[in-house]
Amino acid sequence: DTEVTQTPKHLVMGMTNKKSLKCEQHMGHRAMYWYKQKAKKPPELMFVYSYEKLSINESVPSRFSPECPNSSLLNLHLHALQPEDSALYLCASSQVPDNSGANVLTFGAGSRLTVL
Amino acid sequence: QKEVEQNSGPLSVPEGAIASLNCTYSDRVSQSFFWYRQYSGKSPELIMSIYSNGDKEDGRFTAQLNKASQYVSLLIRDSQPSDSATYLCAVMDTGRRALTFGSGTRLQVQP
């Protein structure tokens, strides 16, 4: 299995809703990532988990809450989002980068979020 | 903040021509470089990775790395209309151990 699976593919939510995005991989990767991508912009890093521990939080607002329940799963909990949070949310996984940085990220298909 | 720069394009080439995509980066200690292709509305997919100075070829794709000039490029030979996409250059940020992406170059291959 060489895939990263993201659900749901599309999500529409109101500003008062609570929802979650889910990501799963079975490649034995121990690093998992959330990226956010707005239209015609590159992916922007949000969070990195390494060995199920949060290693990077790119100053993301607290209305986004990541969770890594085990080495195969990564969630992104959403609460009180704003319309400007509408974007494609990409999950990725990789081997944990070594000191050389040799590392390849495999991306999921993404979850397209619309906040009304 | 480490920077990765790309010309946004669009770069337009005729079918069968060579497309040349360029990228510069600011972090002198970066050691890992990647090219991803992204079709509209889809997620990025890895085309090439390169870690050493010089050229690396894979089918119609050749990645070129010059660490002294902090420059990485991607050549696509015999370009096809199906190559029309945005090409993202990505550099491993050695401090954060995460990828930083350039803004992408949109390639259009004209039939």
mmCIF file with all atom_site columns, C-alpha atoms in Angstrom:
data_model
loop_
_atom_site.group_PDB
_atom_site.id
_atom_site.type_symbol
_atom_site.label_atom_id
_atom_site.label_alt_id
_atom_site.label_comp_id
_atom_site.label_asym_id
_atom_site.label_entity_id
_atom_site.label_seq_id
_atom_site.pdbx_PDB_ins_code
_atom_site.Cartn_x
_atom_site.Cartn_y
_atom_site.Cartn_z
_atom_site.occupancy
_atom_site.B_iso_or_equiv
_atom_site.pdbx_formal_charge
_atom_site.auth_seq_id
_atom_site.auth_comp_id
_atom_site.auth_asym_id
_atom_site.auth_atom_id
_atom_site.pdbx_PDB_model_num
ATOM 1   C CA . ASP A 1 1   ? 0.000   0.000  0.000   1.00 0.00 ? 1   ASP A CA 1
ATOM 2   C CA . THR A 1 2   ? 1.682   3.192  -1.188  1.00 0.00 ? 2   THR A CA 1
ATOM 3   C CA . GLU A 1 3   ? -1.169  5.604  -0.659  1.00 0.00 ? 3   GLU A CA 1
ATOM 4   C CA . VAL A 1 4   ? -2.184  8.343  1.690   1.00 0.00 ? 4   VAL A CA 1
ATOM 5   C CA . THR A 1 5   ? -5.960  8.352  2.064   1.00 0.00 ? 5   THR A CA 1
ATOM 6   C CA . GLN A 1 6   ? -7.822  11.510 3.059   1.00 0.00 ? 6   GLN A CA 1
ATOM 7   C CA . THR A 1 7   ? -11.476 11.837 4.023   1.00 0.00 ? 7   THR A CA 1
ATOM 8   C CA . PRO A 1 8   ? -13.725 13.543 3.288   1.00 0.00 ? 8   PRO A CA 1
ATOM 9   C CA . LYS A 1 9   ? -12.833 14.706 -0.221  1.00 0.00 ? 9   LYS A CA 1
ATOM 10  C CA . HIS A 1 10  ? -15.138 17.700 0.131   1.00 0.00 ? 10  HIS A CA 1
ATOM 11  C CA . LEU A 1 11  ? -16.464 19.407 3.234   1.00 0.00 ? 11  LEU A CA 1
ATOM 12  C CA . VAL A 1 12  ? -18.785 22.383 3.574   1.00 0.00 ? 12  VAL A CA 1
ATOM 13  C CA . MET A 1 13  ? -19.220 23.796 7.053   1.00 0.00 ? 13  MET A CA 1
ATOM 14  C CA . GLY A 1 14  ? -20.586 26.836 8.791   1.00 0.00 ? 14  GLY A CA 1
ATOM 15  C CA . MET A 1 15  ? -18.514 29.051 11.011  1.00 0.00 ? 15  MET A CA 1
ATOM 16  C CA . THR A 1 16  ? -20.023 27.544 14.175  1.00 0.00 ? 16  THR A CA 1
ATOM 17  C CA . ASN A 1 17  ? -19.595 23.905 13.170  1.00 0.00 ? 17  ASN A CA 1
ATOM 18  C CA . LYS A 1 18  ? -17.079 21.391 14.480  1.00 0.00 ? 18  LYS A CA 1
ATOM 19  C CA . LYS A 1 19  ? -15.720 18.944 11.929  1.00 0.00 ? 19  LYS A CA 1
ATOM 20  C CA . SER A 1 20  ? -12.628 16.806 11.388  1.00 0.00 ? 20  SER A CA 1
ATOM 21  C CA . LEU A 1 21  ? -10.418 15.893 8.464   1.00 0.00 ? 21  LEU A CA 1
ATOM 22  C CA . LYS A 1 22  ? -8.850  12.438 8.521   1.00 0.00 ? 22  LYS A CA 1
ATOM 23  C CA . CYS A 1 23  ? -5.696  11.028 6.983   1.00 0.00 ? 23  CYS A CA 1
ATOM 24  C CA . GLU A 1 24  ? -4.412  7.446  6.943   1.00 0.00 ? 24  GLU A CA 1
ATOM 25  C CA . GLN A 1 25  ? -1.289  5.743  5.622   1.00 0.00 ? 25  GLN A CA 1
ATOM 26  C CA . HIS A 1 26  ? 0.004   2.186  5.898   1.00 0.00 ? 26  HIS A CA 1
ATOM 27  C CA . MET A 1 27  ? 3.505   2.661  4.515   1.00 0.00 ? 27  MET A CA 1
ATOM 28  C CA . GLY A 1 28  ? 5.166   2.556  7.911   1.00 0.00 ? 28  GLY A CA 1
ATOM 29  C CA . HIS A 1 29  ? 5.998   6.239  7.662   1.00 0.00 ? 29  HIS A CA 1
ATOM 30  C CA . ARG A 1 30  ? 6.652   7.909  11.002  1.00 0.00 ? 30  ARG A CA 1
ATOM 31  C CA . ALA A 1 31  ? 6.364   11.546 9.863   1.00 0.00 ? 31  ALA A CA 1
ATOM 32  C CA . MET A 1 32  ? 3.015   13.032 8.910   1.00 0.00 ? 32  MET A CA 1
ATOM 33  C CA . TYR A 1 33  ? 2.168   16.514 7.723   1.00 0.00 ? 33  TYR A CA 1
ATOM 34  C CA . TRP A 1 34  ? -0.714  18.889 7.196   1.00 0.00 ? 34  TRP A CA 1
ATOM 35  C CA . TYR A 1 35  ? -0.391  21.481 4.448   1.00 0.00 ? 35  TYR A CA 1
ATOM 36  C CA . LYS A 1 36  ? -2.910  24.138 3.426   1.00 0.00 ? 36  LYS A CA 1
ATOM 37  C CA . GLN A 1 37  ? -3.180  25.252 -0.185  1.00 0.00 ? 37  GLN A CA 1
ATOM 38  C CA . LYS A 1 38  ? -5.156  28.224 -1.444  1.00 0.00 ? 38  LYS A CA 1
ATOM 39  C CA . ALA A 1 39  ? -5.993  28.606 -5.129  1.00 0.00 ? 39  ALA A CA 1
ATOM 40  C CA . LYS A 1 40  ? -2.973  29.363 -7.330  1.00 0.00 ? 40  LYS A CA 1
ATOM 41  C CA . LYS A 1 41  ? -0.653  29.285 -4.308  1.00 0.00 ? 41  LYS A CA 1
ATOM 42  C CA . PRO A 1 42  ? 1.874   26.682 -3.186  1.00 0.00 ? 42  PRO A CA 1
ATOM 43  C CA . PRO A 1 43  ? 1.195   24.351 -0.263  1.00 0.00 ? 43  PRO A CA 1
ATOM 44  C CA . GLU A 1 44  ? 1.948   25.972 3.086   1.00 0.00 ? 44  GLU A CA 1
ATOM 45  C CA . LEU A 1 45  ? 3.094   23.867 5.991   1.00 0.00 ? 45  LEU A CA 1
ATOM 46  C CA . MET A 1 46  ? 0.789   23.798 9.019   1.00 0.00 ? 46  MET A CA 1
ATOM 47  C CA . PHE A 1 47  ? 1.865   20.920 11.273  1.00 0.00 ? 47  PHE A CA 1
ATOM 48  C CA . VAL A 1 48  ? 4.407   18.114 11.383  1.00 0.00 ? 48  VAL A CA 1
ATOM 49  C CA . TYR A 1 49  ? 4.204   14.996 13.530  1.00 0.00 ? 49  TYR A CA 1
ATOM 50  C CA . SER A 1 50  ? 7.294   12.893 14.020  1.00 0.00 ? 50  SER A CA 1
ATOM 51  C CA . TYR A 1 51  ? 6.895   9.562  15.817  1.00 0.00 ? 51  TYR A CA 1
ATOM 52  C CA . GLU A 1 52  ? 3.355   10.617 16.798  1.00 0.00 ? 52  GLU A CA 1
ATOM 53  C CA . LYS A 1 53  ? 4.595   13.753 18.529  1.00 0.00 ? 53  LYS A CA 1
ATOM 54  C CA . LEU A 1 54  ? 3.941   17.268 17.285  1.00 0.00 ? 54  LEU A CA 1
ATOM 55  C CA . SER A 1 55  ? 7.298   18.609 16.124  1.00 0.00 ? 55  SER A CA 1
ATOM 56  C CA . ILE A 1 56  ? 6.273   21.685 14.134  1.00 0.00 ? 56  ILE A CA 1
ATOM 57  C CA . ASN A 1 57  ? 3.350   24.071 14.494  1.00 0.00 ? 57  ASN A CA 1
ATOM 58  C CA . GLU A 1 58  ? 3.714   26.911 11.998  1.00 0.00 ? 58  GLU A CA 1
ATOM 59  C CA . SER A 1 59  ? 1.865   29.384 14.240  1.00 0.00 ? 59  SER A CA 1
ATOM 60  C CA . VAL A 1 60  ? -1.462  28.011 13.073  1.00 0.00 ? 60  VAL A CA 1
ATOM 61  C CA . PRO A 1 61  ? -4.573  29.517 14.745  1.00 0.00 ? 61  PRO A CA 1
ATOM 62  C CA . SER A 1 62  ? -6.029  27.408 17.536  1.00 0.00 ? 62  SER A CA 1
ATOM 63  C CA . ARG A 1 63  ? -9.242  26.858 15.575  1.00 0.00 ? 63  ARG A CA 1
ATOM 64  C CA . PHE A 1 64  ? -7.175  24.158 13.824  1.00 0.00 ? 64  PHE A CA 1
ATOM 65  C CA . SER A 1 65  ? -6.266  21.330 16.207  1.00 0.00 ? 65  SER A CA 1
ATOM 66  C CA . PRO A 1 66  ? -4.151  18.407 14.982  1.00 0.00 ? 66  PRO A CA 1
ATOM 67  C CA . GLU A 1 67  ? -4.148  14.950 16.495  1.00 0.00 ? 67  GLU A CA 1
ATOM 68  C CA . CYS A 1 68  ? -2.064  11.880 15.788  1.00 0.00 ? 68  CYS A CA 1
ATOM 69  C CA . PRO A 1 69  ? -3.754  8.918  17.538  1.00 0.00 ? 69  PRO A CA 1
ATOM 70  C CA . ASN A 1 70  ? -1.259  6.369  16.192  1.00 0.00 ? 70  ASN A CA 1
ATOM 71  C CA . SER A 1 71  ? 1.468   5.996  13.589  1.00 0.00 ? 71  SER A CA 1
ATOM 72  C CA . SER A 1 72  ? -1.038  5.475  10.758  1.00 0.00 ? 72  SER A CA 1
ATOM 73  C CA . LEU A 1 73  ? -3.595  8.170  11.486  1.00 0.00 ? 73  LEU A CA 1
ATOM 74  C CA . LEU A 1 74  ? -3.596  11.935 11.465  1.00 0.00 ? 74  LEU A CA 1
ATOM 75  C CA . ASN A 1 75  ? -6.609  14.118 12.160  1.00 0.00 ? 75  ASN A CA 1
ATOM 76  C CA . LEU A 1 76  ? -7.242  17.828 11.838  1.00 0.00 ? 76  LEU A CA 1
ATOM 77  C CA . HIS A 1 77  ? -10.057 19.064 14.053  1.00 0.00 ? 77  HIS A CA 1
ATOM 78  C CA . LEU A 1 78  ? -11.816 22.216 12.871  1.00 0.00 ? 78  LEU A CA 1
ATOM 79  C CA . HIS A 1 79  ? -13.838 24.600 15.016  1.00 0.00 ? 79  HIS A CA 1
ATOM 80  C CA . ALA A 1 80  ? -15.109 28.149 14.542  1.00 0.00 ? 80  ALA A CA 1
ATOM 81  C CA . LEU A 1 81  ? -13.443 28.523 11.166  1.00 0.00 ? 81  LEU A CA 1
ATOM 82  C CA . GLN A 1 82  ? -13.587 31.639 9.029   1.00 0.00 ? 82  GLN A CA 1
ATOM 83  C CA . PRO A 1 83  ? -14.473 31.869 5.323   1.00 0.00 ? 83  PRO A CA 1
ATOM 84  C CA . GLU A 1 84  ? -10.818 32.667 4.565   1.00 0.00 ? 84  GLU A CA 1
ATOM 85  C CA . ASP A 1 85  ? -9.935  29.187 5.868   1.00 0.00 ? 85  ASP A CA 1
ATOM 86  C CA . SER A 1 86  ? -11.543 27.713 2.746   1.00 0.00 ? 86  SER A CA 1
ATOM 87  C CA . ALA A 1 87  ? -8.769  25.840 0.965   1.00 0.00 ? 87  ALA A CA 1
ATOM 88  C CA . LEU A 1 88  ? -7.443  22.452 -0.061  1.00 0.00 ? 88  LEU A CA 1
ATOM 89  C CA . TYR A 1 89  ? -5.999  20.669 2.958   1.00 0.00 ? 89  TYR A CA 1
ATOM 90  C CA . LEU A 1 90  ? -3.283  18.212 2.081   1.00 0.00 ? 90  LEU A CA 1
ATOM 91  C CA . CYS A 1 91  ? -1.975  15.414 4.245   1.00 0.00 ? 91  CYS A CA 1
ATOM 92  C CA . ALA A 1 92  ? 1.412   13.891 3.516   1.00 0.00 ? 92  ALA A CA 1
ATOM 93  C CA . SER A 1 93  ? 3.650   11.270 5.034   1.00 0.00 ? 93  SER A CA 1
ATOM 94  C CA . SER A 1 94  ? 7.316   10.336 4.825   1.00 0.00 ? 94  SER A CA 1
ATOM 95  C CA . GLN A 1 95  ? 10.097  8.528  6.547   1.00 0.00 ? 95  GLN A CA 1
ATOM 96  C CA . VAL A 1 96  ? 11.403  10.686 9.360   1.00 0.00 ? 96  VAL A CA 1
ATOM 97  C CA . PRO A 1 97  ? 14.020  12.939 7.729   1.00 0.00 ? 97  PRO A CA 1
ATOM 98  C CA . ASP A 1 98  ? 17.561  12.071 8.688   1.00 0.00 ? 98  ASP A CA 1
ATOM 99  C CA . ASN A 1 99  ? 20.350  14.592 9.010   1.00 0.00 ? 99  ASN A CA 1
ATOM 100 C CA . SER A 1 100 ? 20.948  14.547 5.268   1.00 0.00 ? 100 SER A CA 1
ATOM 101 C CA . GLY A 1 101 ? 17.362  15.579 4.724   1.00 0.00 ? 101 GLY A CA 1
ATOM 102 C CA . ALA A 1 102 ? 16.888  12.866 2.114   1.00 0.00 ? 102 ALA A CA 1
ATOM 103 C CA . ASN A 1 103 ? 13.177  12.504 2.317   1.00 0.00 ? 103 ASN A CA 1
ATOM 104 C CA . VAL A 1 104 ? 10.226  12.078 -0.012  1.00 0.00 ? 104 VAL A CA 1
ATOM 105 C CA . LEU A 1 105 ? 6.731   13.222 0.874   1.00 0.00 ? 105 LEU A CA 1
ATOM 106 C CA . THR A 1 106 ? 3.753   11.284 -0.436  1.00 0.00 ? 106 THR A CA 1
ATOM 107 C CA . PHE A 1 107 ? 0.613   13.389 -0.586  1.00 0.00 ? 107 PHE A CA 1
ATOM 108 C CA . GLY A 1 108 ? -2.988  12.381 -0.220  1.00 0.00 ? 108 GLY A CA 1
ATOM 109 C CA . ALA A 1 109 ? -5.620  13.603 -2.677  1.00 0.00 ? 109 ALA A CA 1
ATOM 110 C CA . GLY A 1 110 ? -6.633  16.388 -0.325  1.00 0.00 ? 110 GLY A CA 1
ATOM 111 C CA . SER A 1 111 ? -9.792  17.560 1.391   1.00 0.00 ? 111 SER A CA 1
ATOM 112 C CA . ARG A 1 112 ? -11.405 20.601 -0.167  1.00 0.00 ? 112 ARG A CA 1
ATOM 113 C CA . LEU A 1 113 ? -12.928 22.697 2.595   1.00 0.00 ? 113 LEU A CA 1
ATOM 114 C CA . THR A 1 114 ? -15.499 25.440 2.110   1.00 0.00 ? 114 THR A CA 1
ATOM 115 C CA . VAL A 1 115 ? -16.457 27.588 5.088   1.00 0.00 ? 115 VAL A CA 1
ATOM 116 C CA . LEU A 1 116 ? -19.709 29.507 4.704   1.00 0.00 ? 116 LEU A CA 1
ATOM 117 C CA . GLN B 2 1   ? 12.102  32.117 6.488   1.00 0.00 ? 1   GLN B CA 1
ATOM 118 C CA . LYS B 2 2   ? 13.908  30.127 3.812   1.00 0.00 ? 2   LYS B CA 1
ATOM 119 C CA . GLU B 2 3   ? 12.844  31.073 0.291   1.00 0.00 ? 3   GLU B CA 1
ATOM 120 C CA . VAL B 2 4   ? 12.313  29.102 -2.880  1.00 0.00 ? 4   VAL B CA 1
ATOM 121 C CA . GLU B 2 5   ? 11.796  31.165 -6.020  1.00 0.00 ? 5   GLU B CA 1
ATOM 122 C CA . GLN B 2 6   ? 10.217  30.148 -9.294  1.00 0.00 ? 6   GLN B CA 1
ATOM 123 C CA . ASN B 2 7   ? 8.952   32.047 -12.312 1.00 0.00 ? 7   ASN B CA 1
ATOM 124 C CA . SER B 2 8   ? 5.163   31.733 -12.173 1.00 0.00 ? 8   SER B CA 1
ATOM 125 C CA . GLY B 2 9   ? 4.795   31.547 -15.956 1.00 0.00 ? 9   GLY B CA 1
ATOM 126 C CA . PRO B 2 10  ? 2.875   30.496 -17.853 1.00 0.00 ? 10  PRO B CA 1
ATOM 127 C CA . LEU B 2 11  ? 5.660   28.836 -19.791 1.00 0.00 ? 11  LEU B CA 1
ATOM 128 C CA . SER B 2 12  ? 4.275   27.888 -23.181 1.00 0.00 ? 12  SER B CA 1
ATOM 129 C CA . VAL B 2 13  ? 6.057   25.365 -25.406 1.00 0.00 ? 13  VAL B CA 1
ATOM 130 C CA . PRO B 2 14  ? 4.965   23.471 -28.518 1.00 0.00 ? 14  PRO B CA 1
ATOM 131 C CA . GLU B 2 15  ? 4.371   19.750 -28.381 1.00 0.00 ? 15  GLU B CA 1
ATOM 132 C CA . GLY B 2 16  ? 7.627   17.834 -28.802 1.00 0.00 ? 16  GLY B CA 1
ATOM 133 C CA . ALA B 2 17  ? 9.826   20.683 -27.547 1.00 0.00 ? 17  ALA B CA 1
ATOM 134 C CA . ILE B 2 18  ? 11.986  20.789 -24.432 1.00 0.00 ? 18  ILE B CA 1
ATOM 135 C CA . ALA B 2 19  ? 10.481  22.612 -21.458 1.00 0.00 ? 19  ALA B CA 1
ATOM 136 C CA . SER B 2 20  ? 12.968  24.131 -19.001 1.00 0.00 ? 20  SER B CA 1
ATOM 137 C CA . LEU B 2 21  ? 11.802  24.990 -15.499 1.00 0.00 ? 21  LEU B CA 1
ATOM 138 C CA . ASN B 2 22  ? 14.029  26.817 -13.052 1.00 0.00 ? 22  ASN B CA 1
ATOM 139 C CA . CYS B 2 23  ? 14.195  27.299 -9.303  1.00 0.00 ? 23  CYS B CA 1
ATOM 140 C CA . THR B 2 24  ? 16.521  29.131 -6.913  1.00 0.00 ? 24  THR B CA 1
ATOM 141 C CA . TYR B 2 25  ? 16.713  28.722 -3.159  1.00 0.00 ? 25  TYR B CA 1
ATOM 142 C CA . SER B 2 26  ? 18.158  30.745 -0.321  1.00 0.00 ? 26  SER B CA 1
ATOM 143 C CA . ASP B 2 27  ? 19.232  28.099 2.225   1.00 0.00 ? 27  ASP B CA 1
ATOM 144 C CA . ARG B 2 28  ? 22.879  27.253 1.472   1.00 0.00 ? 28  ARG B CA 1
ATOM 145 C CA . VAL B 2 29  ? 22.827  24.100 3.620   1.00 0.00 ? 29  VAL B CA 1
ATOM 146 C CA . SER B 2 30  ? 19.840  22.497 1.881   1.00 0.00 ? 30  SER B CA 1
ATOM 147 C CA . GLN B 2 31  ? 20.681  19.035 0.615   1.00 0.00 ? 31  GLN B CA 1
ATOM 148 C CA . SER B 2 32  ? 17.421  17.671 -0.763  1.00 0.00 ? 32  SER B CA 1
ATOM 149 C CA . PHE B 2 33  ? 15.464  19.015 -3.699  1.00 0.00 ? 33  PHE B CA 1
ATOM 150 C CA . PHE B 2 34  ? 12.257  17.860 -5.304  1.00 0.00 ? 34  PHE B CA 1
ATOM 151 C CA . TRP B 2 35  ? 10.046  18.583 -8.270  1.00 0.00 ? 35  TRP B CA 1
ATOM 152 C CA . TYR B 2 36  ? 6.323   17.953 -7.904  1.00 0.00 ? 36  TYR B CA 1
ATOM 153 C CA . ARG B 2 37  ? 3.690   18.184 -10.629 1.00 0.00 ? 37  ARG B CA 1
ATOM 154 C CA . GLN B 2 38  ? 0.227   19.403 -9.732  1.00 0.00 ? 38  GLN B CA 1
ATOM 155 C CA . TYR B 2 39  ? -2.766  19.296 -12.038 1.00 0.00 ? 39  TYR B CA 1
ATOM 156 C CA . SER B 2 40  ? -5.544  21.776 -11.362 1.00 0.00 ? 40  SER B CA 1
ATOM 157 C CA . GLY B 2 41  ? -7.646  20.674 -8.398  1.00 0.00 ? 41  GLY B CA 1
ATOM 158 C CA . LYS B 2 42  ? -5.375  17.716 -7.636  1.00 0.00 ? 42  LYS B CA 1
ATOM 159 C CA . SER B 2 43  ? -2.646  17.075 -5.091  1.00 0.00 ? 43  SER B CA 1
ATOM 160 C CA . PRO B 2 44  ? 1.087   17.312 -5.849  1.00 0.00 ? 44  PRO B CA 1
ATOM 161 C CA . GLU B 2 45  ? 2.784   14.192 -7.201  1.00 0.00 ? 45  GLU B CA 1
ATOM 162 C CA . LEU B 2 46  ? 6.528   13.631 -7.081  1.00 0.00 ? 46  LEU B CA 1
ATOM 163 C CA . ILE B 2 47  ? 8.362   13.817 -10.404 1.00 0.00 ? 47  ILE B CA 1
ATOM 164 C CA . MET B 2 48  ? 12.008  13.860 -9.371  1.00 0.00 ? 48  MET B CA 1
ATOM 165 C CA . SER B 2 49  ? 14.222  14.101 -6.339  1.00 0.00 ? 49  SER B CA 1
ATOM 166 C CA . ILE B 2 50  ? 17.875  15.141 -6.485  1.00 0.00 ? 50  ILE B CA 1
ATOM 167 C CA . TYR B 2 51  ? 20.479  15.313 -3.744  1.00 0.00 ? 51  TYR B CA 1
ATOM 168 C CA . SER B 2 52  ? 23.859  15.675 -5.488  1.00 0.00 ? 52  SER B CA 1
ATOM 169 C CA . ASN B 2 53  ? 25.297  18.228 -7.886  1.00 0.00 ? 53  ASN B CA 1
ATOM 170 C CA . GLY B 2 54  ? 24.856  17.350 -11.541 1.00 0.00 ? 54  GLY B CA 1
ATOM 171 C CA . ASP B 2 55  ? 22.125  15.784 -13.605 1.00 0.00 ? 55  ASP B CA 1
ATOM 172 C CA . LYS B 2 56  ? 19.647  13.038 -12.807 1.00 0.00 ? 56  LYS B CA 1
ATOM 173 C CA . GLU B 2 57  ? 17.578  11.538 -15.589 1.00 0.00 ? 57  GLU B CA 1
ATOM 174 C CA . ASP B 2 58  ? 14.330  9.590  -15.391 1.00 0.00 ? 58  ASP B CA 1
ATOM 175 C CA . GLY B 2 59  ? 12.614  8.960  -18.699 1.00 0.00 ? 59  GLY B CA 1
ATOM 176 C CA . ARG B 2 60  ? 11.745  12.292 -20.321 1.00 0.00 ? 60  ARG B CA 1
ATOM 177 C CA . PHE B 2 61  ? 12.657  14.212 -17.161 1.00 0.00 ? 61  PHE B CA 1
ATOM 178 C CA . THR B 2 62  ? 16.093  15.499 -16.151 1.00 0.00 ? 62  THR B CA 1
ATOM 179 C CA . ALA B 2 63  ? 16.741  17.332 -12.903 1.00 0.00 ? 63  ALA B CA 1
ATOM 180 C CA . GLN B 2 64  ? 19.853  19.482 -12.624 1.00 0.00 ? 64  GLN B CA 1
ATOM 181 C CA . LEU B 2 65  ? 21.355  20.720 -9.363  1.00 0.00 ? 65  LEU B CA 1
ATOM 182 C CA . ASN B 2 66  ? 24.047  23.329 -8.802  1.00 0.00 ? 66  ASN B CA 1
ATOM 183 C CA . LYS B 2 67  ? 24.532  23.881 -5.090  1.00 0.00 ? 67  LYS B CA 1
ATOM 184 C CA . ALA B 2 68  ? 27.201  26.555 -5.562  1.00 0.00 ? 68  ALA B CA 1
ATOM 185 C CA . SER B 2 69  ? 24.707  28.656 -7.511  1.00 0.00 ? 69  SER B CA 1
ATOM 186 C CA . GLN B 2 70  ? 21.772  27.517 -5.352  1.00 0.00 ? 70  GLN B CA 1
ATOM 187 C CA . TYR B 2 71  ? 19.925  26.548 -8.484  1.00 0.00 ? 71  TYR B CA 1
ATOM 188 C CA . VAL B 2 72  ? 17.867  23.527 -9.462  1.00 0.00 ? 72  VAL B CA 1
ATOM 189 C CA . SER B 2 73  ? 16.106  22.943 -12.762 1.00 0.00 ? 73  SER B CA 1
ATOM 190 C CA . LEU B 2 74  ? 13.832  20.446 -14.465 1.00 0.00 ? 74  LEU B CA 1
ATOM 191 C CA . LEU B 2 75  ? 13.977  19.650 -18.164 1.00 0.00 ? 75  LEU B CA 1
ATOM 192 C CA . ILE B 2 76  ? 11.089  17.888 -19.858 1.00 0.00 ? 76  ILE B CA 1
ATOM 193 C CA . ARG B 2 77  ? 11.981  16.438 -23.246 1.00 0.00 ? 77  ARG B CA 1
ATOM 194 C CA . ASP B 2 78  ? 9.425   15.701 -25.970 1.00 0.00 ? 78  ASP B CA 1
ATOM 195 C CA . SER B 2 79  ? 6.792   17.717 -24.086 1.00 0.00 ? 79  SER B CA 1
ATOM 196 C CA . GLN B 2 80  ? 3.248   16.426 -24.368 1.00 0.00 ? 80  GLN B CA 1
ATOM 197 C CA . PRO B 2 81  ? -0.069  18.229 -23.798 1.00 0.00 ? 81  PRO B CA 1
ATOM 198 C CA . SER B 2 82  ? -0.542  15.933 -20.783 1.00 0.00 ? 82  SER B CA 1
ATOM 199 C CA . ASP B 2 83  ? 2.509   17.607 -19.215 1.00 0.00 ? 83  ASP B CA 1
ATOM 200 C CA . SER B 2 84  ? 0.490   20.821 -18.913 1.00 0.00 ? 84  SER B CA 1
ATOM 201 C CA . ALA B 2 85  ? 0.358   21.449 -15.178 1.00 0.00 ? 85  ALA B CA 1
ATOM 202 C CA . THR B 2 86  ? 1.945   23.503 -12.419 1.00 0.00 ? 86  THR B CA 1
ATOM 203 C CA . TYR B 2 87  ? 5.425   22.357 -11.452 1.00 0.00 ? 87  TYR B CA 1
ATOM 204 C CA . LEU B 2 88  ? 6.413   22.955 -7.853  1.00 0.00 ? 88  LEU B CA 1
ATOM 205 C CA . CYS B 2 89  ? 10.019  23.108 -6.744  1.00 0.00 ? 89  CYS B CA 1
ATOM 206 C CA . ALA B 2 90  ? 10.477  22.014 -3.140  1.00 0.00 ? 90  ALA B CA 1
ATOM 207 C CA . VAL B 2 91  ? 13.494  22.222 -0.882  1.00 0.00 ? 91  VAL B CA 1
ATOM 208 C CA . MET B 2 92  ? 14.051  20.409 2.379   1.00 0.00 ? 92  MET B CA 1
ATOM 209 C CA . ASP B 2 93  ? 14.450  22.968 5.157   1.00 0.00 ? 93  ASP B CA 1
ATOM 210 C CA . THR B 2 94  ? 17.252  21.342 7.140   1.00 0.00 ? 94  THR B CA 1
ATOM 211 C CA . GLY B 2 95  ? 16.304  23.215 10.286  1.00 0.00 ? 95  GLY B CA 1
ATOM 212 C CA . ARG B 2 96  ? 12.643  22.332 10.324  1.00 0.00 ? 96  ARG B CA 1
ATOM 213 C CA . ARG B 2 97  ? 13.019  19.046 8.401   1.00 0.00 ? 97  ARG B CA 1
ATOM 214 C CA . ALA B 2 98  ? 10.000  19.913 6.295   1.00 0.00 ? 98  ALA B CA 1
ATOM 215 C CA . LEU B 2 99  ? 9.530   20.877 2.662   1.00 0.00 ? 99  LEU B CA 1
ATOM 216 C CA . THR B 2 100 ? 9.301   24.482 1.581   1.00 0.00 ? 100 THR B CA 1
ATOM 217 C CA . PHE B 2 101 ? 7.635   24.957 -1.794  1.00 0.00 ? 101 PHE B CA 1
ATOM 218 C CA . GLY B 2 102 ? 8.197   27.541 -4.468  1.00 0.00 ? 102 GLY B CA 1
ATOM 219 C CA . SER B 2 103 ? 5.179   29.297 -5.910  1.00 0.00 ? 103 SER B CA 1
ATOM 220 C CA . GLY B 2 104 ? 5.151   26.977 -8.928  1.00 0.00 ? 104 GLY B CA 1
ATOM 221 C CA . THR B 2 105 ? 5.550   27.435 -12.677 1.00 0.00 ? 105 THR B CA 1
ATOM 222 C CA . ARG B 2 106 ? 2.531   26.822 -14.878 1.00 0.00 ? 106 ARG B CA 1
ATOM 223 C CA . LEU B 2 107 ? 3.513   24.907 -18.009 1.00 0.00 ? 107 LEU B CA 1
ATOM 224 C CA . GLN B 2 108 ? 1.324   24.894 -21.105 1.00 0.00 ? 108 GLN B CA 1
ATOM 225 C CA . VAL B 2 109 ? 2.192   22.485 -23.921 1.00 0.00 ? 109 VAL B CA 1
ATOM 226 C CA . GLN B 2 110 ? 0.506   23.519 -27.142 1.00 0.00 ? 110 GLN B CA 1
ATOM 227 C CA . PRO B 2 111 ? -0.636  20.670 -29.467 1.00 0.00 ? 111 PRO B CA 1
#
